[in-house]
Tab-separated table of C-alpha atoms in Angstrom:
chain	number	residue	atom	x	y	z
A	1	MET	CA	16.891	30.420	4.373
A	2	LEU	CA	14.072	29.427	6.711
A	3	ILE	CA	11.061	27.627	5.224
A	4	SER	CA	9.125	27.315	8.475
A	5	ASP	CA	9.993	27.128	12.152
A	6	ARG	CA	6.936	24.976	12.870
A	7	LYS	CA	7.048	21.539	14.392
A	8	TYR	CA	4.730	19.036	12.733
A	9	HIS	CA	3.655	16.654	15.466
A	10	SER	CA	2.831	12.987	15.201
A	11	LYS	CA	-0.618	11.746	16.139
A	12	ILE	CA	-2.391	9.203	18.275
A	13	LEU	CA	-5.591	7.773	16.843
A	14	LEU	CA	-7.500	6.997	20.022
A	15	ILE	CA	-10.609	5.661	18.290
A	16	GLY	CA	-11.211	4.683	14.683
A	17	GLU	CA	-8.194	2.742	13.390
A	18	TYR	CA	-9.157	1.439	9.906
A	19	ALA	CA	-12.733	2.589	10.556
A	20	VAL	CA	-11.832	5.938	8.990
A	21	LEU	CA	-11.264	4.154	5.677
A	22	LEU	CA	-14.991	3.295	5.677
A	23	HIS	CA	-16.007	6.785	6.848
A	24	GLY	CA	-16.425	5.644	10.450
A	25	ARG	CA	-16.104	7.870	13.498
A	26	ALA	CA	-12.618	8.627	14.789
A	27	LEU	CA	-10.868	10.700	17.438
A	28	ALA	CA	-7.242	11.695	16.908
A	29	ILE	CA	-4.964	13.997	18.885
A	30	PRO	CA	-1.484	15.448	18.340
A	31	ASN	CA	1.325	13.645	20.115
A	32	ARG	CA	3.883	16.310	21.002
A	33	GLU	CA	6.553	13.834	22.033
A	34	TYR	CA	7.372	13.135	18.385
A	35	TYR	CA	7.622	15.700	15.593
A	36	GLY	CA	9.397	16.728	12.431
A	37	PHE	CA	10.618	20.087	11.161
A	38	TRP	CA	12.411	21.483	8.133
A	39	ASN	CA	16.175	21.756	8.343
A	40	TRP	CA	19.108	22.384	6.036
A	41	ASP	CA	22.299	20.469	5.374
A	42	SER	CA	24.216	20.876	2.144
A	43	GLY	CA	25.435	17.290	2.466
A	44	VAL	CA	21.931	15.803	2.468
A	45	ASN	CA	20.456	14.660	-0.821
A	46	LEU	CA	17.044	13.083	-0.252
A	47	ASP	CA	15.327	11.228	-3.089
A	48	PHE	CA	11.881	12.771	-3.528
A	49	ASP	CA	11.801	12.256	-7.305
A	50	GLY	CA	9.053	9.648	-7.099
A	51	PHE	CA	6.894	11.810	-4.851
A	52	ILE	CA	7.366	14.905	-7.013
A	53	SER	CA	6.475	12.896	-10.131
A	54	PHE	CA	3.377	11.713	-8.288
A	55	ILE	CA	2.411	15.347	-7.552
A	56	LYS	CA	2.949	16.329	-11.170
A	57	SER	CA	0.709	13.510	-12.386
A	58	ASN	CA	-2.138	14.420	-10.009
A	59	GLU	CA	-4.247	17.288	-11.342
A	60	ARG	CA	-5.392	18.500	-7.919
A	61	LEU	CA	-1.961	18.313	-6.283
A	62	SER	CA	-0.105	19.874	-9.210
A	63	LYS	CA	-2.439	22.876	-8.998
A	64	ASN	CA	-2.159	23.200	-5.225
A	65	LEU	CA	1.559	22.600	-4.630
A	66	ASN	CA	4.639	24.456	-5.825
A	67	PHE	CA	6.644	21.326	-6.610
A	68	LYS	CA	9.314	23.294	-8.538
A	69	GLU	CA	10.267	25.313	-5.454
A	70	PHE	CA	10.157	22.164	-3.341
A	71	GLN	CA	12.551	20.390	-5.733
A	72	SER	CA	14.853	23.422	-5.807
A	73	ASN	CA	15.026	23.561	-2.021
A	74	LEU	CA	15.694	19.819	-1.812
A	75	ASN	CA	18.596	20.297	-4.212
A	76	SER	CA	19.899	23.025	-1.877
A	77	GLY	CA	19.955	20.685	1.124
A	78	LEU	CA	16.444	20.892	2.557
A	79	PHE	CA	15.417	17.840	4.566
A	80	PHE	CA	12.717	16.834	7.035
A	81	ASP	CA	14.381	16.378	10.414
A	82	SER	CA	12.162	13.995	12.364
A	83	ASN	CA	12.189	11.834	15.484
A	84	ILE	CA	8.845	10.208	14.586
A	85	PRO	CA	9.251	6.407	14.430
A	86	ILE	CA	8.682	5.120	10.908
A	87	GLY	CA	6.373	2.145	10.459
A	88	TYR	CA	4.670	2.393	13.846
A	89	GLY	CA	1.409	4.086	12.882
A	90	VAL	CA	2.024	7.370	14.688
A	91	GLY	CA	1.982	9.536	11.588
A	92	SER	CA	5.507	9.902	10.193
A	93	SER	CA	4.281	10.288	6.609
A	94	GLY	CA	1.377	12.449	7.811
A	95	ALA	CA	3.744	14.925	9.457
A	96	LEU	CA	5.873	15.021	6.308
A	97	CYS	CA	2.833	15.694	4.091
A	98	ALA	CA	1.624	18.381	6.495
A	99	GLY	CA	5.038	20.051	6.341
A	100	ILE	CA	5.146	19.946	2.549
A	101	TYR	CA	1.621	21.310	2.209
A	102	ASP	CA	2.188	24.037	4.820
A	103	CYS	CA	5.278	25.392	3.064
A	104	TYR	CA	4.561	24.714	-0.595
A	105	CYS	CA	0.828	25.129	-1.142
A	106	HIS	CA	-0.129	28.047	-3.350
A	107	PHE	CA	-2.807	29.056	-0.843
A	108	GLN	CA	-3.934	27.753	2.543
A	109	GLU	CA	-7.197	25.833	2.038
A	110	GLU	CA	-9.749	26.757	4.729
A	111	ASP	CA	-12.421	24.214	3.780
A	112	LEU	CA	-11.548	21.311	6.075
A	113	GLU	CA	-13.156	18.663	3.898
A	114	LEU	CA	-11.235	19.811	0.805
A	115	LEU	CA	-8.048	20.214	2.862
A	116	LYS	CA	-8.385	16.639	4.122
A	117	LEU	CA	-8.932	15.434	0.545
A	118	ILE	CA	-5.764	17.161	-0.667
A	119	LEU	CA	-3.725	15.760	2.216
A	120	SER	CA	-5.173	12.279	1.701
A	121	GLU	CA	-4.116	12.328	-1.945
A	122	MET	CA	-0.616	13.401	-0.912
A	123	GLU	CA	-0.291	10.648	1.679
A	124	SER	CA	-1.707	8.004	-0.651
A	125	TYR	CA	1.709	8.045	-2.345
A	126	PHE	CA	3.131	6.393	0.775
A	127	HIS	CA	0.222	4.136	1.760
A	128	GLY	CA	-1.690	3.426	-1.426
A	129	SER	CA	-4.828	4.682	0.329
A	130	SER	CA	-5.181	7.331	3.011
A	131	SER	CA	-8.016	8.918	4.960
A	132	GLY	CA	-5.996	12.142	5.217
A	133	LEU	CA	-6.535	12.207	8.975
A	134	ASP	CA	-2.865	11.886	9.995
A	135	PRO	CA	-1.592	14.857	7.966
A	136	LEU	CA	-4.699	16.854	8.939
A	137	ILE	CA	-3.876	16.435	12.645
A	138	SER	CA	-0.251	17.431	12.046
A	139	TYR	CA	-1.245	20.424	9.936
A	140	LEU	CA	-3.984	21.758	12.241
A	141	ASP	CA	-2.087	20.740	15.407
A	142	LYS	CA	-5.476	20.181	17.057
A	143	ALA	CA	-7.529	17.223	18.197
A	144	VAL	CA	-10.149	16.262	15.630
A	145	VAL	CA	-13.348	14.218	15.674
A	146	LEU	CA	-14.122	12.780	12.257
A	147	GLU	CA	-17.414	11.229	11.201
A	148	GLY	CA	-17.807	10.590	7.506
A	149	THR	CA	-17.200	13.930	5.823
A	150	ASP	CA	-17.952	15.886	9.010
A	151	ILE	CA	-14.783	17.252	10.642
A	152	GLN	CA	-14.938	18.853	14.077
A	153	ILE	CA	-11.892	20.579	15.564
A	154	ILE	CA	-11.621	20.341	19.344
A	155	PRO	CA	-10.216	23.758	20.312
A	156	GLN	CA	-8.963	22.846	23.777
A	157	GLU	CA	-5.839	20.786	24.343
A	158	LEU	CA	-6.483	17.127	25.169
A	159	PRO	CA	-3.564	16.134	27.412
A	160	LEU	CA	-2.052	12.651	27.327
A	161	ALA	CA	-2.344	12.425	31.104
A	162	GLY	CA	-4.886	13.570	33.684
A	163	ASP	CA	-6.016	12.865	37.227
A	164	ASN	CA	-7.511	9.490	36.352
A	165	TYR	CA	-5.742	8.395	33.178
A	166	LYS	CA	-2.522	8.321	31.194
A	167	ILE	CA	-2.164	7.601	27.493
A	168	THR	CA	1.182	6.212	26.448
A	169	LEU	CA	2.758	4.370	23.539
A	170	VAL	CA	4.425	1.010	24.075
A	171	ASP	CA	7.094	-0.009	21.571
A	172	SER	CA	6.284	-3.540	20.415
A	173	GLY	CA	9.619	-3.711	18.631
A	174	ILE	CA	7.782	-4.813	15.506
A	175	GLN	CA	7.588	-2.524	12.496
A	176	ARG	CA	4.870	-2.928	9.919
A	177	VAL	CA	4.180	-1.416	6.529
A	178	SER	CA	0.897	0.500	6.607
A	179	LYS	CA	0.513	0.303	2.838
A	180	ASP	CA	0.458	-3.517	2.907
A	181	LEU	CA	-1.967	-3.763	5.835
A	182	ILE	CA	-4.335	-1.178	4.375
A	183	LYS	CA	-4.354	-3.124	1.103
A	184	VAL	CA	-5.252	-6.322	2.997
A	185	PHE	CA	-8.067	-4.542	4.844
A	186	MET	CA	-9.519	-2.921	1.724
A	187	ASN	CA	-9.393	-6.261	-0.109
A	188	LYS	CA	-11.279	-7.890	2.782
A	189	CYS	CA	-13.879	-5.122	2.576
A	190	MET	CA	-14.679	-6.205	-0.964
A	191	ASN	CA	-16.345	-9.181	0.735
A	192	ILE	CA	-19.824	-7.886	1.620
A	193	GLU	CA	-20.145	-10.204	4.618
A	194	PHE	CA	-16.842	-8.985	6.100
A	195	GLN	CA	-17.682	-5.331	5.484
A	196	GLU	CA	-21.138	-5.623	7.028
A	197	GLY	CA	-19.681	-7.402	10.055
A	198	PHE	CA	-17.113	-4.631	10.448
A	199	ARG	CA	-19.791	-1.956	10.218
A	200	ILE	CA	-21.984	-3.660	12.841
A	201	ASN	CA	-19.272	-4.691	15.289
A	202	ILE	CA	-16.801	-1.804	14.936
A	203	LEU	CA	-18.332	1.284	13.339
A	204	HIS	CA	-21.440	1.107	15.491
A	205	HIS	CA	-19.409	1.156	18.716
A	206	ASN	CA	-17.154	3.924	17.461
């Protein structure tokens, strides 16, 4: 019983960390070193009750996702087999949301802005607030430039290494909870002086 043989890759946000929450410009690319995929094991019993209840309570998500089939497959041993580090900002929850949407949406949304909105609402369960960029990268499996509501897919592959550069991840050994940090940032943005300073010093240079 194969749901999908796709790999849902993690992401690297090269430019735009936190800026995307204020509709700033961002550049994100798939990171093919880390990924998740659907697998089966009758001994696995993952607790997705909270997430499924969240889908049911959201009008947009409940219309777009077949949560009954998802729950049935979970009960049959479906699980998300992933080597993406959790709590390191490389898109573990984004890959999961992309995998759920890919396999359980009633129809594949082609409008990128609406697709990003749906994915952001899914991922907000894990983070409290989400730009939707992480799951969008995993779902499209393409590099994306985001500026406000404008989404541009970069069709060619952007490699992590070239003649004059190499992009790599360094493990700090320190996990962090995105939901808590995003809450801190959004609370700071309620201060007009802080938000204006962020827009001038960060968004402008993005």
